[in-house]
Amino acid sequence: MSTPPLRSNEPIVLVDGCTKNYSRGSETVSVLKSVHLEIARGDFVGLIGPSGSGKTTLLNLIAGLDQPTTGRVVINGVEISSLTEAQLALWRTNAIGFVFQFFNLIPVLTAFENVELPLLLLNMSRRRRREQVLNILELVGLGHRLTHRPGQLSGGEQQRVGIARALVTDPALVVADEPTGDLDSRKSQEILDLLQELQVRLNKTILIVTHDLAVAARVRRLLRISDGQLIDDTENPESVTHPLFGSLNVSNAARVKRAEAARS
Amino acid sequence: MIPVSYSYRSLMVRWKTTLMTATGFTLVIAALIVMLAFINGLAEVCAISGDPNNVIVLNEGCTDEILSSISRATASQIETNPLVVRRPDGTSLSSRELFGVRTVYDKKIRDYVLMPFRGVSPSAFEVHNTVHVVSGRTFRPSQSEVIVGMSIKNAQKVELGDVLEIARKKWKVAGFFAAGGAALESEVWGDLDEMAGQFKKEGSYNSIVVRAESPARAKDLARSIDSSAQISVGAQTELDYYAKQAESTNFLRSAVWVIAWFMGIGAIFGVMNTMFAAISQRIKDIAVLRLLGFMSWEILIAFLLEAIMVSLIGGGLGMLVGYSANGFTQRFTISGHEVQFRFLVDASLLALAAAFSLIMGIMGGLLPAMSAMRVRPLEAFR
Ligand SMILES: Nc1ncnc2c1ncn2[C@@H]1O[C@H](COP(=O)(O)OP(=O)(O)OP(=O)(O)O)[C@@H](O)[C@H]1O
Ligand SMILES: [Mg+2]
């Protein structure tokens, strides 16, 4: 599935009046309540909100992992809320890159093989696959760790492999659910530096879910969700409010994070 | 497709469990091969024992020589059949034979064993033309001499000049004969009249073997004797006769498969168990693969492949063990004849064993692989 030709001012993500309900026994839990969202091509967007507010749920709808109860999801001109499961799987391979909190690499495969996995789903020669994998691993700074297994890599390195795997199919949109949640703050900043650099160099659209204010402070556009509704939408956030510390300067966000860590 | 190396390395990471599970397959396959090689060997002896030009004549309704009795008069009538080959002097190429089984002291195992003996006239060597004396010389009539088949010689370490006591009479071993590996090699031959006297069977024979010009003529000859109105005997080509003897291995074959399946069920549950355990530890792997875009059937294949690999590793080892039985010799009694044969492991038996191993692997792997296929990726991450 190749990217359909689009006017570049058309949003790459369109979430149109989406709701998501889960039924638990007889009661119905409304997790997303009529969310409307547009994300512009090439943007770097953060999504923050309290635990259980529906961040992952929204991300899953956008990534084509789950279907909305009502509403439409249109990604890059494709209405994914009307695709079959098989179509959706192929679409995901081409259009979406995933970065996970716990890296989720396959432990028995090497860094190279982990990154190569999504390419195996595409009709691609061995040589081209190799070229593409080496290229992206070089970009994330792991050109010297090709044959290492995940167990032989540090957390930060594992996440770099994870990012390489997300980008290797050259997807238009990369989604990351708390990609720094399992890393210390120095490593978090490095991963964020990398994401930011790749976003600019490869012209990707990135949507990142985070609890980390230091991360949130570095996005170009910050969305805030609470109880299944988008309640705030800030461009170039200079400060991030925090339930404990009130309004903060972006430059202080990292310090808050450290204070938070000390508290727990 | 999910790379084969994923399945393979997952097995190697837990190599101890893999090896233990594979051992189940090794045992089943080795046992299966040895048991079938035994039957193959028996069938082989039967197959090479029949001479397509010969027709063996027994009593009407008799399937076995030992119970058959044909009078001298009947024998003469059989020999007049025009399809029987004539010598230049006009006589028929026919062998009148006496057959019996007696116990003989086996000095190797120091116990009595069953020994088939056959009383023959010199024409027996013309009719059974594969029979030839390989050492010593043939027996002389009225001298209490016998010749011993090579497989008895080898099994019981009989030597030239040894004395065998058969039916309270001492017989001296004058020579040894071979018969191209046929069942005859498991017999002791002596003079027809001398043996008839000793066993009080004068005037009748157990069987008459007559020779035809060609295998096709032999069939005609058998039919002709069989349907003759004057004599009530049963005639069949030697090929048919030994093929019928081989049929007694059919029940053995069924028994072997019953045993193999019972053992196989153990191996199947073994691989099923380890695969379920392996999958429960790799739910996250499965979820990631699904999120990346792999389809559920690709997950099924990857895990099924893992079970199949276990079965093929174990089965392969079992084939090696089973193959080591090839050529091992054994004696076995089929309908009164104790014959010697060698375990025969051939390519088709190995292929059969490999297929059985594969089927067991698939049967053991299918249920776990289907459970892997049904993993819901989002729930796995919750
Ligand atoms: N399959 C499901 N069945 C029932 N309830 C669900 C299901 N998936 C999510 N929920 C509920 O939906 C709500 C939102 O879940 P979601 O995972 O989107 O939260 P989140 O914002 O990502 O939280 P966190 O920051 O802890 O990851 C939660 O209350 C959760 O219990
Ligand atoms: Mg979440």
XYZ file of C-alpha atoms and ligand atoms in Angstrom:
678
model
C 0.000 0.000 0.000
C 1.712 3.181 -1.112
C 0.979 6.556 0.315
C -1.801 8.122 -1.703
C -0.955 11.502 -3.175
C -2.338 14.142 -0.837
C -2.286 17.839 -0.570
C 0.314 18.525 2.017
C -2.007 20.749 4.012
C -4.399 17.854 4.578
C -3.992 16.423 8.110
C -2.215 13.089 8.321
C -4.371 12.099 11.291
C -8.070 12.770 11.434
C -10.049 11.444 14.373
C -13.619 12.395 13.687
C -16.116 12.192 16.530
C -14.735 8.954 17.902
C -16.078 7.231 20.984
C -14.873 4.035 22.537
C -16.910 1.993 24.960
C -15.968 -1.174 26.763
C -18.612 -3.367 28.277
C -17.697 -4.871 31.586
C -20.419 -7.321 32.453
C -23.703 -5.442 32.167
C -22.274 -1.943 32.551
C -20.751 -0.004 29.703
C -17.610 2.011 30.369
C -17.189 5.015 28.145
C -13.426 5.428 27.727
C -13.369 7.978 24.899
C -16.142 10.548 24.649
C -16.477 12.052 21.194
C -12.870 12.913 20.470
C -12.075 15.146 17.540
C -8.437 15.530 16.540
C -6.388 16.560 13.549
C -2.629 16.260 13.318
C -0.666 17.996 10.598
C 1.908 16.230 8.474
C 5.389 16.399 9.976
C 4.228 17.509 13.400
C 5.668 16.338 16.711
C 2.747 15.886 19.072
C 2.613 14.887 22.705
C -0.369 13.455 24.578
C -0.494 13.675 28.350
C -3.132 12.920 30.920
C -3.748 11.034 34.118
C -3.599 7.282 34.256
C -6.741 5.710 32.879
C -7.753 8.825 30.969
C -7.748 6.995 27.625
C -4.321 7.853 26.156
C -3.452 4.341 25.068
C -6.983 3.773 23.839
C -6.787 6.830 21.575
C -3.331 5.859 20.347
C -4.562 2.367 19.478
C -7.379 3.804 17.374
C -4.960 6.016 15.472
C -2.510 3.140 14.964
C -5.192 0.818 13.602
C -4.908 -1.633 16.466
C -8.468 -1.134 17.595
C -11.703 0.113 16.098
C -13.779 3.012 17.513
C -17.282 2.300 18.773
C -18.510 5.256 16.738
C -16.777 7.801 14.535
C -14.128 7.687 11.811
C -10.358 7.462 11.840
C -8.653 8.635 8.656
C -4.894 8.281 8.468
C -2.999 9.631 5.486
C -6.203 9.619 3.447
C -7.154 6.032 4.339
C -10.258 5.490 6.401
C -8.892 2.750 8.592
C -12.040 2.390 10.661
C -13.574 0.601 7.671
C -10.746 -1.812 6.880
C -10.881 -5.551 7.536
C -8.424 -7.091 9.965
C -6.169 -8.436 7.178
C -6.193 -5.099 5.348
C -5.467 -3.338 8.605
C -2.462 -5.579 9.315
C -0.894 -4.797 5.945
C -1.743 -1.140 6.328
C -0.053 -1.010 9.747
C 3.140 -2.517 8.369
C 3.395 0.197 5.736
C 1.943 3.226 7.428
C 2.687 3.012 11.157
C 5.780 2.643 13.258
C 5.379 1.525 16.876
C 7.652 2.369 19.762
C 6.809 0.673 23.054
C 7.546 1.447 26.680
C 9.124 -1.936 27.331
C 10.859 -2.023 23.945
C 9.205 -5.357 23.156
C 12.022 -6.723 21.063
C 12.038 -10.427 20.237
C 14.633 -11.829 22.668
C 15.930 -14.647 20.444
C 16.545 -12.403 17.447
C 19.534 -10.088 16.996
C 19.235 -6.315 16.733
C 19.525 -6.637 12.972
C 16.841 -9.334 12.768
C 14.480 -7.429 15.056
C 14.671 -4.404 12.823
C 14.327 -6.545 9.714
C 11.066 -8.167 10.911
C 8.592 -5.619 9.492
C 10.381 -5.691 6.141
C 9.726 -9.424 5.868
C 6.075 -8.536 5.430
C 6.836 -6.457 2.369
C 7.825 -7.774 -0.990
C 11.458 -6.844 -0.830
C 14.718 -8.438 -1.909
C 17.144 -9.636 0.719
C 19.699 -7.102 -0.401
C 17.341 -4.170 -0.179
C 16.199 -5.301 3.244
C 19.768 -5.481 4.444
C 20.551 -2.069 3.037
C 17.540 -0.513 4.707
C 18.167 -2.177 8.080
C 21.846 -1.198 8.154
C 20.925 2.309 7.165
C 18.414 2.830 9.953
C 20.557 1.119 12.605
C 23.375 3.470 11.613
C 20.998 6.399 12.002
C 20.041 5.414 15.550
C 23.720 4.961 16.394
C 23.776 1.158 16.635
C 25.774 0.300 13.529
C 28.189 -1.565 15.798
C 25.581 -3.716 17.578
C 24.045 -5.630 14.704
C 24.447 -9.150 16.037
C 23.660 -8.404 19.669
C 20.574 -9.926 21.229
C 18.261 -7.634 23.216
C 19.551 -9.239 26.410
C 23.048 -8.068 25.511
C 21.968 -4.439 25.058
C 21.327 -1.670 27.603
C 17.824 -0.267 28.019
C 18.688 2.800 25.986
C 20.208 0.700 23.240
C 17.177 -1.566 23.203
C 14.933 1.426 22.727
C 17.114 2.593 19.849
C 16.566 -0.791 18.233
C 12.858 -0.339 18.917
C 12.918 3.047 17.198
C 14.866 1.624 14.270
C 12.268 -1.141 13.916
C 9.484 1.479 13.950
C 11.146 3.534 11.236
C 12.554 0.848 8.956
C 9.434 0.585 6.792
C 9.538 4.367 6.333
C 6.052 4.929 7.783
C 4.480 8.357 7.611
C 3.363 8.197 11.225
C 5.211 6.958 14.295
C 3.308 6.350 17.517
C 5.077 5.893 20.814
C 3.355 4.891 24.058
C 5.563 6.108 26.906
C 8.782 5.342 25.038
C 10.909 6.635 27.915
C 8.811 5.159 30.703
C 11.379 2.475 31.427
C 14.498 4.634 31.147
C 16.269 6.997 33.519
C 16.098 10.706 32.803
C 19.452 10.970 31.056
C 18.579 8.068 28.757
C 15.108 9.564 28.265
C 16.607 12.798 27.034
C 18.888 10.895 24.651
C 15.984 8.942 23.207
C 14.018 12.135 22.836
C 16.960 13.833 21.143
C 17.038 10.927 18.730
C 13.294 11.006 18.043
C 13.420 14.732 17.469
C 16.395 14.447 15.153
C 14.787 11.653 13.127
C 11.514 13.522 12.992
C 13.261 16.459 11.354
C 15.676 14.491 9.174
C 13.203 11.925 7.898
C 10.201 14.258 8.004
C 8.048 11.962 10.160
C 4.905 12.737 12.062
C 5.309 11.593 15.633
C 2.647 11.092 18.268
C 4.012 10.388 21.689
C 2.091 9.461 24.835
C 3.921 10.337 28.018
C 3.746 10.868 31.730
C 7.098 12.552 31.618
C 6.868 16.335 31.805
C 10.410 16.670 30.541
C 9.286 14.826 27.452
C 6.058 16.749 27.191
C 7.989 19.989 27.300
C 9.897 19.172 24.153
C 7.036 18.509 21.736
C 5.784 21.090 19.262
C 2.165 20.553 20.146
C 0.846 19.180 23.387
C -2.565 17.571 23.806
C -4.056 16.941 27.169
C -6.696 14.294 27.783
C -8.776 13.742 30.851
C -11.539 11.268 31.401
C -11.779 10.414 27.716
C -11.923 13.978 26.450
C -9.295 16.270 24.961
C -9.268 19.209 27.318
C -6.264 21.197 26.161
C -4.311 21.753 22.963
C -1.180 23.891 23.219
C 1.217 24.828 20.432
C 4.876 25.264 21.382
C 4.190 24.730 25.059
C 6.487 26.945 27.077
C 5.221 25.635 30.320
C 3.568 22.487 31.432
C 1.192 22.373 34.340
C 1.512 19.580 36.760
C -1.075 18.530 39.294
C 1.462 18.696 42.137
C 3.582 21.672 41.153
C 1.101 23.827 39.300
C 2.433 25.726 36.343
C 6.072 25.188 35.517
C 8.618 26.531 33.212
C 9.610 24.129 30.519
C 13.212 24.477 31.563
C 12.213 23.307 35.005
C 10.334 20.303 33.811
C 13.295 18.002 34.135
C 13.807 19.123 37.715
C 10.185 18.351 38.525
C 10.648 14.939 37.079
C 13.598 14.359 39.362
C 11.652 15.635 42.376
C 8.834 13.297 41.421
C 11.217 10.386 41.236
C 12.620 11.274 44.664
C 9.119 11.361 46.137
C 8.248 7.861 45.024
C 6.596 -14.976 6.909
C 8.070 -15.113 10.380
C 11.648 -16.278 9.859
C 12.356 -19.947 10.541
C 15.264 -18.830 12.703
C 12.728 -17.466 15.191
C 11.274 -20.932 15.751
C 14.663 -22.599 15.655
C 16.377 -20.251 18.126
C 13.445 -20.378 20.503
C 14.001 -24.123 20.642
C 17.730 -23.766 21.168
C 17.285 -21.232 23.969
C 15.433 -23.921 25.946
C 17.573 -26.729 24.582
C 17.242 -28.947 27.646
C 13.465 -29.076 27.396
C 13.752 -29.459 23.645
C 16.101 -32.387 24.006
C 13.930 -34.097 26.597
C 10.826 -33.680 24.492
C 12.678 -34.858 21.410
C 13.804 -37.979 23.267
C 10.186 -39.131 23.307
C 10.204 -39.040 19.520
C 13.577 -40.777 19.393
C 12.231 -43.727 21.353
C 9.070 -44.063 19.312
C 10.833 -43.800 15.980
C 13.686 -46.121 16.935
C 11.224 -48.740 18.196
C 9.063 -48.381 15.111
C 12.005 -48.817 12.767
C 13.406 -51.835 14.596
C 10.024 -53.541 14.689
C 9.279 -52.866 11.048
C 12.831 -53.853 10.037
C 12.165 -57.212 11.686
C 9.003 -57.684 9.633
C 10.717 -56.412 6.481
C 13.444 -58.981 6.992
C 10.891 -61.766 7.345
C 9.092 -60.622 4.240
C 12.394 -60.469 2.404
C 13.211 -64.087 3.218
C 9.803 -65.134 1.964
C 10.205 -63.048 -1.171
C 13.573 -64.520 -2.154
C 12.632 -68.062 -1.162
C 10.214 -68.750 -3.971
C 11.545 -69.922 -7.304
C 9.118 -68.620 -9.944
C 9.649 -71.725 -12.123
C 8.731 -74.162 -9.359
C 5.348 -75.473 -8.330
C 4.903 -76.958 -4.896
C 2.243 -79.595 -4.495
C 0.675 -80.359 -1.110
C -2.407 -82.182 0.091
C -5.709 -80.654 -0.871
C -6.461 -77.880 1.644
C -3.018 -77.861 3.187
C -1.316 -74.517 3.522
C 1.746 -75.953 5.134
C 4.158 -78.702 4.179
C 4.380 -80.174 7.630
C 0.777 -81.397 7.716
C 0.733 -82.552 4.133
C 1.053 -86.147 2.980
C 1.164 -87.289 -0.628
C 1.275 -90.943 -1.660
C 3.787 -92.399 -4.048
C 1.036 -93.093 -6.593
C -0.178 -89.528 -6.520
C 3.390 -88.307 -6.864
C 3.868 -90.351 -10.006
C 0.654 -88.985 -11.478
C 1.700 -85.391 -10.783
C 4.972 -86.013 -12.568
C 3.215 -87.111 -15.727
C 1.794 -83.638 -16.271
C 3.089 -82.478 -19.671
C 3.975 -79.020 -18.381
C 6.691 -80.468 -16.164
C 10.199 -80.100 -17.601
C 11.703 -83.372 -18.920
C 15.283 -84.417 -18.756
C 16.897 -85.711 -21.996
C 16.124 -89.238 -20.794
C 12.425 -88.379 -20.555
C 12.126 -88.302 -16.761
C 10.334 -85.393 -15.054
C 12.202 -82.677 -13.213
C 10.570 -83.302 -9.869
C 11.645 -83.432 -6.259
C 9.789 -85.662 -3.808
C 10.448 -84.343 -0.341
C 9.974 -85.282 3.248
C 9.779 -82.467 5.744
C 9.709 -82.386 9.520
C 10.768 -80.479 12.553
C 12.579 -82.089 15.479
C 14.430 -80.818 18.476
C 18.207 -80.893 18.354
C 20.708 -80.080 21.041
C 22.290 -76.694 20.332
C 25.765 -76.688 21.839
C 26.019 -72.913 21.572
C 23.055 -72.107 23.796
C 23.215 -75.502 25.530
C 19.594 -76.249 25.007
C 17.322 -78.069 22.605
C 16.151 -76.065 19.619
C 13.703 -76.782 16.820
C 15.412 -77.879 13.636
C 13.671 -78.303 10.279
C 14.991 -81.191 8.251
C 14.260 -82.303 4.723
C 14.735 -85.674 3.111
C 15.574 -85.253 -0.548
C 16.707 -87.219 -3.580
C 19.494 -85.985 -5.872
C 16.908 -84.360 -8.155
C 16.219 -81.825 -5.384
C 19.451 -80.099 -6.376
C 18.184 -79.775 -9.926
C 14.764 -78.431 -8.936
C 16.083 -76.083 -6.263
C 18.952 -74.937 -8.408
C 20.098 -72.196 -6.049
C 21.089 -74.832 -3.519
C 24.764 -75.702 -3.674
C 27.266 -77.205 -1.267
C 29.734 -74.537 -0.155
C 32.032 -76.638 2.013
C 32.541 -80.319 2.642
C 30.536 -82.512 0.302
C 26.995 -83.664 -0.087
C 25.534 -86.504 1.993
C 25.877 -90.125 0.886
C 22.733 -92.281 1.151
C 22.619 -94.893 3.910
C 25.643 -93.403 5.657
C 23.730 -91.361 8.263
C 25.017 -88.136 6.778
C 23.398 -84.734 6.424
C 24.260 -81.338 5.005
C 23.415 -78.225 7.002
C 22.138 -74.863 5.702
C 24.423 -71.887 6.146
C 22.130 -69.961 8.430
C 21.973 -72.888 10.876
C 25.729 -73.300 10.636
C 26.224 -69.634 11.496
C 23.619 -69.515 14.224
C 24.582 -72.748 15.989
C 28.277 -72.901 15.184
C 27.940 -76.336 13.628
C 31.204 -77.706 12.257
C 32.104 -80.330 9.675
C 32.110 -83.776 11.252
C 29.754 -82.726 14.072
C 27.119 -85.231 15.004
C 23.497 -84.118 15.244
C 21.036 -86.303 17.091
C 17.724 -86.165 15.287
C 14.956 -88.584 16.216
C 17.188 -90.851 18.273
C 19.600 -91.279 15.428
C 23.031 -89.732 15.050
C 23.697 -87.905 11.797
C 27.130 -86.785 10.751
C 27.548 -83.345 9.171
C 29.180 -83.920 5.772
C 28.886 -80.447 4.335
C 27.185 -77.083 4.303
C 24.923 -75.622 1.671
C 23.765 -72.175 0.642
C 20.567 -71.207 -1.165
C 20.946 -67.493 -1.890
C 19.575 -66.477 1.514
C 16.311 -68.379 1.018
C 14.411 -70.117 3.799
C 15.984 -73.431 2.695
C 19.235 -72.258 4.251
C 17.595 -72.781 7.621
C 17.198 -76.529 7.036
C 19.127 -79.768 7.408
C 19.048 -82.032 4.359
C 19.568 -85.784 4.248
C 18.751 -88.738 2.041
C 15.029 -89.145 1.368
C 14.774 -92.920 1.850
C 17.012 -92.982 4.877
C 15.027 -90.268 6.599
C 11.709 -91.837 5.627
C 12.854 -95.031 7.304
C 13.940 -93.250 10.410
C 10.740 -91.221 10.718
C 8.507 -94.118 9.693
C 7.150 -92.234 6.730
C 7.891 -94.692 3.988
C 5.568 -94.574 1.018
C 4.511 -90.962 1.335
C 5.974 -87.527 0.975
C 5.212 -84.133 2.466
C 5.523 -82.290 -0.802
C 6.359 -82.687 -4.446
C 8.128 -79.807 -6.155
C 7.952 -79.851 -9.929
C 9.712 -77.505 -12.297
C 8.267 -75.709 -15.323
C 10.030 -74.037 -18.254
C 9.097 -70.508 -17.288
C 7.240 -68.580 -14.605
C 4.204 -68.351 -16.903
C 4.290 -72.111 -17.509
C 4.647 -72.630 -13.762
C 1.349 -70.810 -13.233
C -0.311 -72.967 -15.844
C 1.190 -76.079 -14.307
C -0.080 -75.173 -10.869
C -3.558 -74.532 -12.262
C -3.503 -77.747 -14.227
C -2.494 -79.921 -11.263
C -4.875 -78.089 -8.970
C -7.873 -78.717 -11.210
C -6.960 -82.255 -12.177
C -9.931 -84.609 -11.658
C -7.833 -87.712 -10.884
C -5.741 -86.363 -8.029
C -6.939 -84.317 -5.098
C -3.962 -82.147 -4.304
C -3.306 -78.451 -3.994
C -0.670 -76.894 -6.208
C 0.707 -73.411 -6.225
C 3.816 -71.726 -7.499
C 6.569 -71.396 -4.961
C 6.195 -67.628 -5.258
C 2.544 -67.838 -4.195
C 3.375 -70.326 -1.468
C 5.956 -68.082 0.167
C 3.819 -64.993 -0.358
C 1.158 -66.741 1.712
C 3.737 -67.505 4.381
C 4.591 -63.791 4.397
C 0.963 -62.985 5.079
C 1.477 -64.244 8.576
C 3.578 -61.119 9.092
C 0.537 -58.933 8.431
C -0.858 -59.307 11.892
C 2.595 -58.464 13.243
C 2.582 -55.335 11.159
C -0.762 -54.257 12.618
C 0.493 -54.986 16.102
C 3.571 -52.849 15.473
C 1.441 -49.891 14.441
C -0.778 -50.233 17.476
C 2.313 -50.164 19.695
C 3.797 -47.262 17.737
C 0.651 -45.186 18.118
C 0.422 -45.836 21.837
C 4.024 -44.754 22.272
C 3.403 -41.925 19.831
C 0.571 -40.530 21.934
C 3.063 -40.121 24.762
C 5.413 -38.187 22.505
C 2.532 -36.096 21.162
C 1.450 -35.072 24.660
C 5.068 -34.334 25.507
C 5.494 -31.837 22.715
C 2.033 -30.412 23.339
C 2.925 -29.757 26.947
C 6.225 -28.014 26.224
C 4.685 -25.968 23.423
C 1.870 -24.725 25.667
C 4.456 -23.756 28.279
C 6.639 -22.050 25.678
C 3.738 -20.096 24.250
C 2.543 -18.859 27.611
C 5.994 -17.357 28.100
C 5.964 -15.718 24.699
C 2.583 -14.009 24.597
C 4.409 -10.675 24.307
C 6.403 -11.889 21.307
C 3.203 -12.943 19.640
C 1.513 -9.619 20.407
C 4.436 -7.645 18.978
C 4.502 -9.739 15.829
C 0.793 -9.173 15.378
C 1.126 -5.422 15.930
C 3.896 -5.270 13.353
C 1.450 -6.730 10.875
C 2.012 -10.491 10.916
C -1.209 -12.409 10.429
C -2.554 -14.980 12.862
C -1.861 -17.845 10.424
C 1.779 -16.803 10.301
C 1.897 -17.120 14.083
C 0.298 -20.555 13.753
C 2.937 -21.651 11.240
C 5.828 -20.357 13.360
C 4.738 -22.304 16.437
C 3.693 -25.378 14.519
C 7.128 -25.315 12.937
C 8.672 -25.308 16.384
C 6.808 -28.496 17.323
C 7.693 -30.060 13.991
C 11.349 -29.234 14.537
C 11.248 -31.040 17.891
C 9.675 -34.046 16.211
C 12.221 -34.047 13.406
C 15.205 -33.665 15.730
C 13.931 -36.517 17.895
C 12.765 -38.537 14.906
C 16.116 -38.032 13.167
C 17.968 -39.392 16.181
C 15.485 -42.256 16.319
C 16.197 -43.017 12.676
C 19.907 -43.209 13.428
C 19.300 -45.561 16.351
C 16.832 -47.616 14.323
C 19.187 -47.803 11.364
C 21.863 -49.348 13.554
C 19.634 -52.448 13.699
C 20.002 -52.872 9.945
C 21.632 -56.219 9.055
C 21.280 -57.625 12.561
C 20.353 -61.309 12.141
C 17.574 -63.092 13.915
C 15.803 -66.447 13.782
C 12.057 -66.630 13.663
C 9.490 -69.364 13.179
C 6.904 -68.824 10.484
C 4.440 -71.659 10.261
C 6.786 -74.400 11.317
C 9.873 -73.157 9.520
C 12.424 -71.603 11.685
C 14.101 -69.228 9.305
C 16.990 -66.916 9.732
C 16.730 -63.422 8.374
C 18.356 -60.040 8.778
C 16.671 -56.847 9.996
C 16.109 -54.763 6.939
C 16.015 -50.941 7.193
C 15.569 -49.524 3.729
C 14.908 -46.063 2.352
C 11.153 -46.541 2.266
C 11.122 -47.563 5.923
C 13.145 -44.475 6.861
C 10.783 -42.307 4.840
C 7.833 -43.897 6.608
C 9.419 -43.229 9.998
C 10.112 -39.607 9.054
C 6.511 -39.173 7.947
C 5.235 -40.713 11.183
C 7.461 -38.385 13.175
C 6.197 -35.413 11.196
C 2.575 -36.419 11.757
C 3.185 -36.768 15.499
C 4.854 -33.345 15.525
C 1.918 -31.765 13.755
C -0.578 -33.479 16.046
C 1.305 -32.316 19.131
C 1.897 -28.820 17.835
C -1.467 -27.982 16.368
C -3.454 -27.251 19.535
C -0.759 -25.061 21.128
C -0.132 -23.270 17.834
C -3.843 -22.579 17.531
C -3.857 -21.080 21.003
C -0.921 -18.884 19.947
C -2.869 -17.875 16.887
C -5.772 -16.703 19.036
C -3.714 -14.359 21.240
C -5.338 -10.911 21.141
C -2.405 -8.486 20.888
C -4.009 -5.605 22.785
C -5.040 -7.805 25.689
C -1.520 -9.217 25.825
C -0.147 -5.744 26.463
C -2.684 -4.844 29.129
N -10.303 -3.977 27.006
C -10.764 -3.188 27.985
N -11.831 -3.584 28.707
C -12.299 -2.821 29.688
N -11.797 -1.627 30.044
C -10.747 -1.171 29.363
C -10.174 -1.912 28.298
N -9.138 -1.223 27.790
C -9.076 -0.066 28.530
N -10.024 -0.056 29.454
C -10.261 1.044 30.405
O -10.176 2.243 29.708
C -9.587 3.237 30.491
C -8.491 3.925 29.704
O -7.458 3.022 29.460
P -6.109 3.459 28.766
O -5.249 2.274 28.681
O -6.437 4.150 27.501
O -5.536 4.509 29.799
P -4.182 5.327 29.755
O -4.553 6.749 29.677
O -3.318 4.804 28.705
O -3.581 5.015 31.153
P -2.056 4.774 31.593
O -1.454 6.109 31.690
O -2.164 4.115 32.918
O -1.443 3.896 30.556
C -9.084 2.572 31.751
O -9.980 2.863 32.778
C -9.161 1.104 31.437
O -9.496 0.372 32.572
Mg -1.483 3.666 28.620
